[in-house]
Coordinates of C-alpha atoms in Angstrom, one line a residue:
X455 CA 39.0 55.8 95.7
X456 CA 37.6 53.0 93.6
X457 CA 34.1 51.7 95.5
X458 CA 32.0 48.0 94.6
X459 CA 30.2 49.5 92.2
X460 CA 32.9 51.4 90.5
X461 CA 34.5 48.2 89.6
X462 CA 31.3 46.0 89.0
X463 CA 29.5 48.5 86.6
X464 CA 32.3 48.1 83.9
X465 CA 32.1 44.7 84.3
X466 CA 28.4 44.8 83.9
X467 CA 28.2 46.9 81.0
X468 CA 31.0 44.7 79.6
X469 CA 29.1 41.2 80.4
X470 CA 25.9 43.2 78.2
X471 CA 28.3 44.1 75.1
X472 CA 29.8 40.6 75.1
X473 CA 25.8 39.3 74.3
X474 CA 25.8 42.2 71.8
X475 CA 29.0 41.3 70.0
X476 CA 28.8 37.8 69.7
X477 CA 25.4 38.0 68.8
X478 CA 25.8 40.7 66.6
X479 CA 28.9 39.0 64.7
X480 CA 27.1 35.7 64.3
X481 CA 23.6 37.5 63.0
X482 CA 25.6 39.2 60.2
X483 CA 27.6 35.6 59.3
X484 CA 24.1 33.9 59.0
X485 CA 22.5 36.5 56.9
X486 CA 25.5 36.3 54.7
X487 CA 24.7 32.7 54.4
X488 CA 21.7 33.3 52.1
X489 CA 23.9 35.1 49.8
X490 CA 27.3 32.9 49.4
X491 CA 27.5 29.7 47.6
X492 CA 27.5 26.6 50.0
X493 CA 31.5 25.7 48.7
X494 CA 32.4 29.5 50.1
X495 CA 30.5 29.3 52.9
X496 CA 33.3 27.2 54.8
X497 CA 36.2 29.8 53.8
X498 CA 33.7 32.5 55.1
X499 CA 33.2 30.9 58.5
X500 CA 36.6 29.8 59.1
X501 CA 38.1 33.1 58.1
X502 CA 35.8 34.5 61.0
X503 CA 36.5 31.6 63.5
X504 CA 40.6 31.9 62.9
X505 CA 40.6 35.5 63.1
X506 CA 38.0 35.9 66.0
X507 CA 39.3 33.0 68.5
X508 CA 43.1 32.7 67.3
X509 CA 44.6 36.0 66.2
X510 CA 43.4 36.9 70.5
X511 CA 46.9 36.1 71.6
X512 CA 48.6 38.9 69.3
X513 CA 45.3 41.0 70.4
X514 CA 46.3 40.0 73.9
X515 CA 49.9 41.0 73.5
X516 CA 48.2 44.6 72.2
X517 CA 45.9 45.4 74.9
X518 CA 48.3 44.5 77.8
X519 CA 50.6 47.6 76.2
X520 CA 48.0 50.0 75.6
X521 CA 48.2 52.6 78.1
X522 CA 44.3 53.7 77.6
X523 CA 42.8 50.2 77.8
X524 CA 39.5 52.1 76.3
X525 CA 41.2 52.4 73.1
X526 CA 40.9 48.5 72.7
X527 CA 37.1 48.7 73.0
X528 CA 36.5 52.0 71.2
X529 CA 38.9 50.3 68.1
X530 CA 36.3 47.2 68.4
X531 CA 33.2 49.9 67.9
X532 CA 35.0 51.0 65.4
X533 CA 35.7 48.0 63.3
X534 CA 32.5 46.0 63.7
X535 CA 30.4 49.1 62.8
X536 CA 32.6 49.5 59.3
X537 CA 31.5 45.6 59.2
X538 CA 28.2 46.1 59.1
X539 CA 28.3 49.1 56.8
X540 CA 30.4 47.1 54.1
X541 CA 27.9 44.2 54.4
X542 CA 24.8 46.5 54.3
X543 CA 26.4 48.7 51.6
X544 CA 27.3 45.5 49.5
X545 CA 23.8 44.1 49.6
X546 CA 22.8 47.2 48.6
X547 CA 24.7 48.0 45.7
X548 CA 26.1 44.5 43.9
X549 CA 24.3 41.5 45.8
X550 CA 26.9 40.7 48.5
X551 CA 29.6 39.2 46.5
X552 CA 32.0 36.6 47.3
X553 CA 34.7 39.5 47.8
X554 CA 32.6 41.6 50.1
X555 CA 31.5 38.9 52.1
X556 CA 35.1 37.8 52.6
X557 CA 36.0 41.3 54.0
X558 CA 33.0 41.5 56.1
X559 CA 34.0 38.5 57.9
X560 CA 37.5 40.0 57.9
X561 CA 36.9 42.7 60.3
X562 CA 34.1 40.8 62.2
X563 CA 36.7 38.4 63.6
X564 CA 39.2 41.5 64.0
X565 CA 36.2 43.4 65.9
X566 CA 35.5 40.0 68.1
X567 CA 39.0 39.2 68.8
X568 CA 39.6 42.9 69.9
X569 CA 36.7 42.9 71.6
X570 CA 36.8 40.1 73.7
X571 CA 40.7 40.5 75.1
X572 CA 39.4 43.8 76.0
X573 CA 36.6 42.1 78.3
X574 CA 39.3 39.4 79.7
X575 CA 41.4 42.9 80.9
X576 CA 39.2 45.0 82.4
X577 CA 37.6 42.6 84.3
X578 CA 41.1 40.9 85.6
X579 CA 41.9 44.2 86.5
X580 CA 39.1 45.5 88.1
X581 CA 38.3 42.6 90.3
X582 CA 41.7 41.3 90.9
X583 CA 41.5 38.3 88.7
X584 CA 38.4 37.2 91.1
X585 CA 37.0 34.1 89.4
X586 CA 33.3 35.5 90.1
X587 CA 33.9 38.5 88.0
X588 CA 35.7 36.3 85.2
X589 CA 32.7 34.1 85.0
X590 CA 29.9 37.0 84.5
X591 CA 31.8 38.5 82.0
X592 CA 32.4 35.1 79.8
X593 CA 29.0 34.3 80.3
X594 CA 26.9 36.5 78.6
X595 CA 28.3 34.8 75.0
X596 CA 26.7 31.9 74.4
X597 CA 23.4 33.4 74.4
X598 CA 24.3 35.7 71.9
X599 CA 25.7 33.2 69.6
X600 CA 22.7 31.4 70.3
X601 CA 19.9 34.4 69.9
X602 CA 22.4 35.5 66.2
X603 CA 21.9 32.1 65.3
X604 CA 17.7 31.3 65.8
X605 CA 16.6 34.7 65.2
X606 CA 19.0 36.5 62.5
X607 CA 17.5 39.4 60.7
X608 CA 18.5 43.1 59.8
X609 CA 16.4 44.5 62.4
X610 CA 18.3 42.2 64.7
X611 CA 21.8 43.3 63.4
X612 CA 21.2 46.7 63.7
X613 CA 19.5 47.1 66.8
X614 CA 22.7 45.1 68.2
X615 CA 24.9 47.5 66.8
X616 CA 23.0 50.9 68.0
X617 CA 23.1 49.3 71.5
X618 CA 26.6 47.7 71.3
X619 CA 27.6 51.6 70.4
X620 CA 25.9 53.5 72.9
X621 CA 26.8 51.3 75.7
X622 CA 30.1 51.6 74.6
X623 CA 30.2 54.7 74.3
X624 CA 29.4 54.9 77.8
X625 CA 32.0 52.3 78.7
X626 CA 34.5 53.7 77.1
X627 CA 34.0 56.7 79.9
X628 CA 34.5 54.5 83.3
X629 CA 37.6 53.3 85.2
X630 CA 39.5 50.7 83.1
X631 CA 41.8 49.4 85.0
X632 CA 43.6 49.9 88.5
X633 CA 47.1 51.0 89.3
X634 CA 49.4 47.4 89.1
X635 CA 49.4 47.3 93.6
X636 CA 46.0 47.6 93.7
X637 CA 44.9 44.9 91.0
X638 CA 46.5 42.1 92.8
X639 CA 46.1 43.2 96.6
X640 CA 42.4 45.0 96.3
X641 CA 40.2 44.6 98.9
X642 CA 37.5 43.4 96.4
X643 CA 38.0 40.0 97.4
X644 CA 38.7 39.6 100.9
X645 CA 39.7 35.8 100.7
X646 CA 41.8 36.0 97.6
X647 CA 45.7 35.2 97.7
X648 CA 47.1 36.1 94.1
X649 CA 50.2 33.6 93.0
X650 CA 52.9 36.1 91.4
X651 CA 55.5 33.7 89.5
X652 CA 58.2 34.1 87.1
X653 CA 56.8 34.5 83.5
X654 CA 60.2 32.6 82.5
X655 CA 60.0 29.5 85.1
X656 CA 60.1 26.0 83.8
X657 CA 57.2 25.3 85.9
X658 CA 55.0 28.2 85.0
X659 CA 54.6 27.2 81.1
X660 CA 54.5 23.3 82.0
X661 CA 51.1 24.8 84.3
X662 CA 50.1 27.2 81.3
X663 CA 50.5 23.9 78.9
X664 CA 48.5 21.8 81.0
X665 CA 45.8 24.7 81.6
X666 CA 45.5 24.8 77.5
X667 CA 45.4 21.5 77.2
X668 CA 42.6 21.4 79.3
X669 CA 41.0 24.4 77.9
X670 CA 41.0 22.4 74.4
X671 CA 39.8 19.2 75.9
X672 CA 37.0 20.9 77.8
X673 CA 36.0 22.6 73.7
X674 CA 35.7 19.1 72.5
X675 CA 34.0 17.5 75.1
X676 CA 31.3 20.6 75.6
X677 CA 30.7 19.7 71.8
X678 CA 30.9 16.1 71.4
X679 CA 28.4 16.2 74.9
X680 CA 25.2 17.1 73.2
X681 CA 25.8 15.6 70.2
X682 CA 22.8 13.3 68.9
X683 CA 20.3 15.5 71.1
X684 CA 17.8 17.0 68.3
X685 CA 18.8 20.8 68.0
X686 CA 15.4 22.5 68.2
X687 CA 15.2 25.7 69.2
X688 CA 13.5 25.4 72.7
X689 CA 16.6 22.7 73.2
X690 CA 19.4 25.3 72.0
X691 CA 18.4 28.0 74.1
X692 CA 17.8 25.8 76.8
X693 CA 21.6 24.7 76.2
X694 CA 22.5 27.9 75.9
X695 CA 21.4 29.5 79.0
X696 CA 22.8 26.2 80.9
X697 CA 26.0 26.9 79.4
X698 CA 25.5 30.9 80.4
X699 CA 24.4 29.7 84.2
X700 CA 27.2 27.2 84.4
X701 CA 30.2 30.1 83.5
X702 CA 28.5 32.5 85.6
X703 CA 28.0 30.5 88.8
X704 CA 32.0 28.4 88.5
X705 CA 33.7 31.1 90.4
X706 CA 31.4 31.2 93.0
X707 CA 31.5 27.4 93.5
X708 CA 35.2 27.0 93.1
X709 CA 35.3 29.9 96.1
X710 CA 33.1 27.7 98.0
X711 CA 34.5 24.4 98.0
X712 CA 38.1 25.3 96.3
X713 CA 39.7 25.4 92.9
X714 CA 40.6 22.0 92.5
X715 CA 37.9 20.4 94.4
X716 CA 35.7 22.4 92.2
X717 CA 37.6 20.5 89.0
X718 CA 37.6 17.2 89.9
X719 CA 34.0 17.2 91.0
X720 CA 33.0 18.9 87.3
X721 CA 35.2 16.4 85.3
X722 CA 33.8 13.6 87.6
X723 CA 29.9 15.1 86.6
X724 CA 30.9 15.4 82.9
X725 CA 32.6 12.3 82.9
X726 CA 29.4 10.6 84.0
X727 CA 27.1 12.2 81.3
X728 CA 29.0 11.2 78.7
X729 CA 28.6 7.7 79.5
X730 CA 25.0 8.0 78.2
X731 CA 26.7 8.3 75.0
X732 CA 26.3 4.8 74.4
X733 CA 23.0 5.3 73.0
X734 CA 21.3 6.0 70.1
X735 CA 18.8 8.7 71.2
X736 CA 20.9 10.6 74.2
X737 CA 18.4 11.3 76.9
X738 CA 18.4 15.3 77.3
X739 CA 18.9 15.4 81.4
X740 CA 22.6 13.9 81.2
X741 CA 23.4 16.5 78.5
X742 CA 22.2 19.7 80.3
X743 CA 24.0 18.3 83.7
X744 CA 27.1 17.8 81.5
X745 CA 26.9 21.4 80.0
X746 CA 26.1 22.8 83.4
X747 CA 29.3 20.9 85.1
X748 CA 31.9 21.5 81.7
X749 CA 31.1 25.2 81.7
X750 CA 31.3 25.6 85.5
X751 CA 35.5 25.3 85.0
X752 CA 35.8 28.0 82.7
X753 CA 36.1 31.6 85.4
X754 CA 38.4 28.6 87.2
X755 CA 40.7 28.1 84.4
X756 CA 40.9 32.1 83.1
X757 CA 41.9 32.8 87.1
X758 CA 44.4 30.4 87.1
X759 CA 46.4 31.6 83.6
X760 CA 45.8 35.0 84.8
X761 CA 47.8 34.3 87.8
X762 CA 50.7 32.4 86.1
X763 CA 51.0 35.3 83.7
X764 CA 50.5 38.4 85.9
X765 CA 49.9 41.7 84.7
X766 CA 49.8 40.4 81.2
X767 CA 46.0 39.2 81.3
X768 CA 45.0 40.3 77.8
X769 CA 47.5 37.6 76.6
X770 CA 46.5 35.0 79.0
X771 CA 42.9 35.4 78.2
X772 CA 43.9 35.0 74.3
X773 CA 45.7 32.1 75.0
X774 CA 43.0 30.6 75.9
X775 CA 40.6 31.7 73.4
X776 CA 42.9 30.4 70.2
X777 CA 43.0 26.8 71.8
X778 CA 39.2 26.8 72.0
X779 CA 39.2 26.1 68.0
X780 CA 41.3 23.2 67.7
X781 CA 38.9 21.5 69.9
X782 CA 35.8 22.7 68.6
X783 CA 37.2 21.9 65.0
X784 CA 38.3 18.3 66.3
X785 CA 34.8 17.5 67.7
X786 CA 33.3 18.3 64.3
X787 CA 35.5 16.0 62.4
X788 CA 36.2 13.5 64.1
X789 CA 33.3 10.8 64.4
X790 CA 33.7 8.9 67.2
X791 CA 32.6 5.8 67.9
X792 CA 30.2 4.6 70.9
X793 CA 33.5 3.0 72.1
X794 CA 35.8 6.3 72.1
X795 CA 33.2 7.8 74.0
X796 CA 33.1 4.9 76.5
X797 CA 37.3 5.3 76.5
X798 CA 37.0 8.9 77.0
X799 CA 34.0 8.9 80.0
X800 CA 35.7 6.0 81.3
X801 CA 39.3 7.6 81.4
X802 CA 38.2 10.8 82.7
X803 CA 35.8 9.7 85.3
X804 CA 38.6 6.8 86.7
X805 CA 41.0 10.5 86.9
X806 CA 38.6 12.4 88.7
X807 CA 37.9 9.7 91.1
X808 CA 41.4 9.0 91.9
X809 CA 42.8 12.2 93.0
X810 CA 39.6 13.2 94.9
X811 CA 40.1 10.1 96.6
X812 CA 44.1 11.3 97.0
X813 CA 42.5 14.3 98.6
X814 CA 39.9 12.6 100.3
X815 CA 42.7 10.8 101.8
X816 CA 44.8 13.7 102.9
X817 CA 47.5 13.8 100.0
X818 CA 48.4 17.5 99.0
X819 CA 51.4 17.0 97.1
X820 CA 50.9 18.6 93.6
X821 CA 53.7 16.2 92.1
X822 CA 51.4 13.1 93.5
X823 CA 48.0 14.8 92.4
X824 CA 49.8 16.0 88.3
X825 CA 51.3 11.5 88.7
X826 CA 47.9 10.5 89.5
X827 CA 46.9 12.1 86.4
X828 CA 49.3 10.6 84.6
X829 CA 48.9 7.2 85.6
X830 CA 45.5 6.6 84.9
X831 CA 46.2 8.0 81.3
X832 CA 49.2 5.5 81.1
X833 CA 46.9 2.9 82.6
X834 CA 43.4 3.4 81.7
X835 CA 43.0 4.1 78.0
X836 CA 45.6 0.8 77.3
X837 CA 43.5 -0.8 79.6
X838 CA 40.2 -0.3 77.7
X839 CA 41.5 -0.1 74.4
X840 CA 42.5 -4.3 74.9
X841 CA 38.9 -5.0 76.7
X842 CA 37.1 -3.4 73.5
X843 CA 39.1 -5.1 71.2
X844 CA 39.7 -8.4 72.3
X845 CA 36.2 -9.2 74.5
X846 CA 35.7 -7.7 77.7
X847 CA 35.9 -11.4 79.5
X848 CA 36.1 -11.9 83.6
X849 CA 39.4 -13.4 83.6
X850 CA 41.2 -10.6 81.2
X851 CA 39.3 -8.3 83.3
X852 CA 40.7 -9.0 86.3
X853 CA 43.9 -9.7 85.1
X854 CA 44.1 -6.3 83.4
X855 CA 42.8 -4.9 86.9
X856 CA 45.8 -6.7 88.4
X857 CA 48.2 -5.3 86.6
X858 CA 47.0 -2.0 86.9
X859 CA 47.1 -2.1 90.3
X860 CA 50.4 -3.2 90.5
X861 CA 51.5 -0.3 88.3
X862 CA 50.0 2.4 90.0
X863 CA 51.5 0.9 93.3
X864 CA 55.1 1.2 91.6
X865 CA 54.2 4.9 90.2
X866 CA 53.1 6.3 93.8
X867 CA 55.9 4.8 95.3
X868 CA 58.3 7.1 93.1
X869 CA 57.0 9.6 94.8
X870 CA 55.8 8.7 98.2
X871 CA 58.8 6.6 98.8
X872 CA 56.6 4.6 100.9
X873 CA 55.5 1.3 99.9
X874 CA 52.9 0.8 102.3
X875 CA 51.4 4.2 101.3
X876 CA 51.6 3.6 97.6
X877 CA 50.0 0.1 98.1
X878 CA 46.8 1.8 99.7
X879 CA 46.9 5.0 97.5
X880 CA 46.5 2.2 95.1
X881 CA 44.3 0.0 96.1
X882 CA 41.9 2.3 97.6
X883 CA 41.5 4.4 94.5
X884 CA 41.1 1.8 92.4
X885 CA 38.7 0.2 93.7
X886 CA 36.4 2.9 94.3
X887 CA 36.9 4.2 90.6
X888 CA 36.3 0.4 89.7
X889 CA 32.8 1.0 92.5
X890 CA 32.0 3.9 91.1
X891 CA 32.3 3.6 87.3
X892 CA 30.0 -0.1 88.3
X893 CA 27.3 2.1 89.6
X894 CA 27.1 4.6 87.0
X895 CA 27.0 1.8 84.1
X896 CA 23.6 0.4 86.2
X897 CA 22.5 3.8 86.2
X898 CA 22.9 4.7 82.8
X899 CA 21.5 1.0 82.0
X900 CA 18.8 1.0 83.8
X901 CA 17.6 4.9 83.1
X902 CA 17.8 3.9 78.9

């Protein structure tokens, strides 16, 4: 009989070995640095990057076959051990050329990717797909990257290593996963309903596409949200363990108050912080509240691919690993200007007002909620984009606003078949977007 702690101390040991291996990847990329020319040192990281984030799908695809789930973690020991020893060796013997270096970062990202689809598993499995359980696993990264980063040294590396390997070791010896009936109907969490659909459904891979297009929005924004705060390295750990508390503490909020309560209320926060983008020094308050509220979806969106691709969560958690570096990679090279970040917080923020408001006012209808979304993206950015560019006057204002509101009544009533109804869905949420985004530009005004 599997008991609480049975399924909670693999999880545990597993949220401790994610620190190690992230940090223990990123302390051996950093030490490298000092020894690779600064026109290789691009090719070194994005080798690592592609093969640790998007080679997880394929890793996923392994790990959901593999009868001993173990295996997974012990070929991870494996693998970022023989890293270490080819850097190490390499340093030793010829200086850590450009050759070494490239395979050292070769069977990092193999060791991460492994590694980390292994996590996503067991932890679906053993907690059947809760979100809390999600959440403390995913956490425990960030401050790894963050501790490789500021601190990197041999002694670092290799004390990473002896603990990632012993604690493995002893991983490697408790329950993996549970029988298929059990994972989705435990008793672990009394209040969750799993949603079984077909893997082949039309609808599932629209909801998987708009989970990863999420996913790789929520990279980009969780970079482009602290960027011009001066990265010191009382302000990075302090990011860090924001970004650590926010994962952990999602899937007990989202339990709380709901799943998609829970989203709208963190795209609404995050929107809202980034409005402070508009200035030149961003104040540090609006960043750690956006880092808290961005990072507070991620248990919430693992729990919800899991359950559109049940009993295959090694791929689902893969999935959305790989999408993580588009949007990463798009936040560092695109520079964006204080008027795409107004478009952006504005766009966002008018979404997440709407459908809470759609909620607020009883509507439950996912077709309405997924329009609503829509809409404002049809409606919003166009809106903005002509205000920006052509002077954001009273009259255009309100003639814009007018038009807008007129739309929006037109798109509801496709789907309420109500024109009363769609008249007040679209009044009502307009205005209090319109209220609300008012308020948060004196706020943001008067605090800079």
């Amino acid at each position: 009989m599997t008991t609480g702690c049975t399924r909670w101390l693999p999880i545990g040991i597993a949220t401790v070995l994610h620190f190690l291996v992230d940090g223990l990847c990123v302390c051996c990329l950093y030490l490298m640095v000092k020894g690779v020319d600064g026109s290789d040192l691009l090719m070194l990281f994005l080798t690592y990057n592609v093969l640790a984030f998007m080679t997880q799908p394929l890793t996923g695809l392994w790990i959901d076959r593999l009868r001993n789930k173990h295996a997974a973690l012990l070929t991870a020991m494996g693998v970022l051990t023989a890293a270490v020893v080819v850097y190490m060796y390499a340093v030793m013997w010829w200086g850590l050329p450009l050759f070494s270096a490239m395979i050292t970062a070769v069977l990092l990202g193999m060791g991460n990717s492994v590694f980390h689809v292994w996590g996503g598993k067991l932890t679906a499995s053993l907690t059947a797909n809760d979100m809390r359980g999600l959440g403390i696993f995913v956490s425990s990264g960030i401050m790894g990257l963050t501790i490789g980063i500021l601190y990197a040294s041999l002694w670092l590396m290799a004390g990473m290593l002896l603990l990632f390997t012993l604690l493995g070791a002893v991983g490697s010896r408790l329950p993996a996963t549970l029988s298929p009936l059990t994972s989705y109907h435990s008793s672990f969490s009394s209040h969750y309903t799993p949603h079984i659909s077909h893997p082949s459904s039309l609808t599932t891979y629209f909801f998987l596409f708009a989970i990863l297009l999420f996913v790789m929005l929520r990279s980009f924004v969780g970079e482009v949200v602290s960027v011009g705060v001066e990265k010191q390295s009382t302000v990075l750990l302090l990011l860090a363990a924001t970004a650590m508390i926010g994962k952990a503490s999602g899937g007990w909020i989202a339990r709380w108050c709901g799943i998609s309560n829970a989203l709208v209320a963190c795209v609404g926060i995050t929107a809202a912080c980034l409005m402070f983008r508009v200035a030149d020094n961003v104040p540090l308050i609006p960043v750690v509240i956006g880092v808290l509220a961005i990072n507070f979806t991620m248990p919430i969106t693992l729990c919800l691919a899991n359950r559109l691709l049940p009993l295959h969560e090694g791929l689902s958690f893969g999935l959305l690993a790989a999408v993580l570096i588009p949007g990463y990679l798009l936040a560092k090279s695109v520079q964006l200007s204080p008027d795409h970040y107004f478009m952006l917080s504005a766009l966002l923020l008018t979404i997440a007002v709407e459908v809470g408001m759609l909620k607020l006012m009883g509507e439950r209808q996912k077709k309405v909620l997924i329009g609503a979304v829509a809409v404002n993206i049809l409606t919003n950015v166009p809106l903005n984009y002509f205000l920006l560019t052509f002077g954001n006057s009273m009259s255009r204002f309100v003639v814009g606003e007018l038009l807008v509101l007129m739309v929006e009544m037109l798109w509801y009533f496709c789907f309420v078949h109500q024109w009363r109804k769609a008249a007040v869905y679209s009044l009502i949420c307009n205005v209090t977007s319109l209220l609300v985004g008012i308020l948060i530009q004196i706020i943001v005004n008067y605090s800079l």
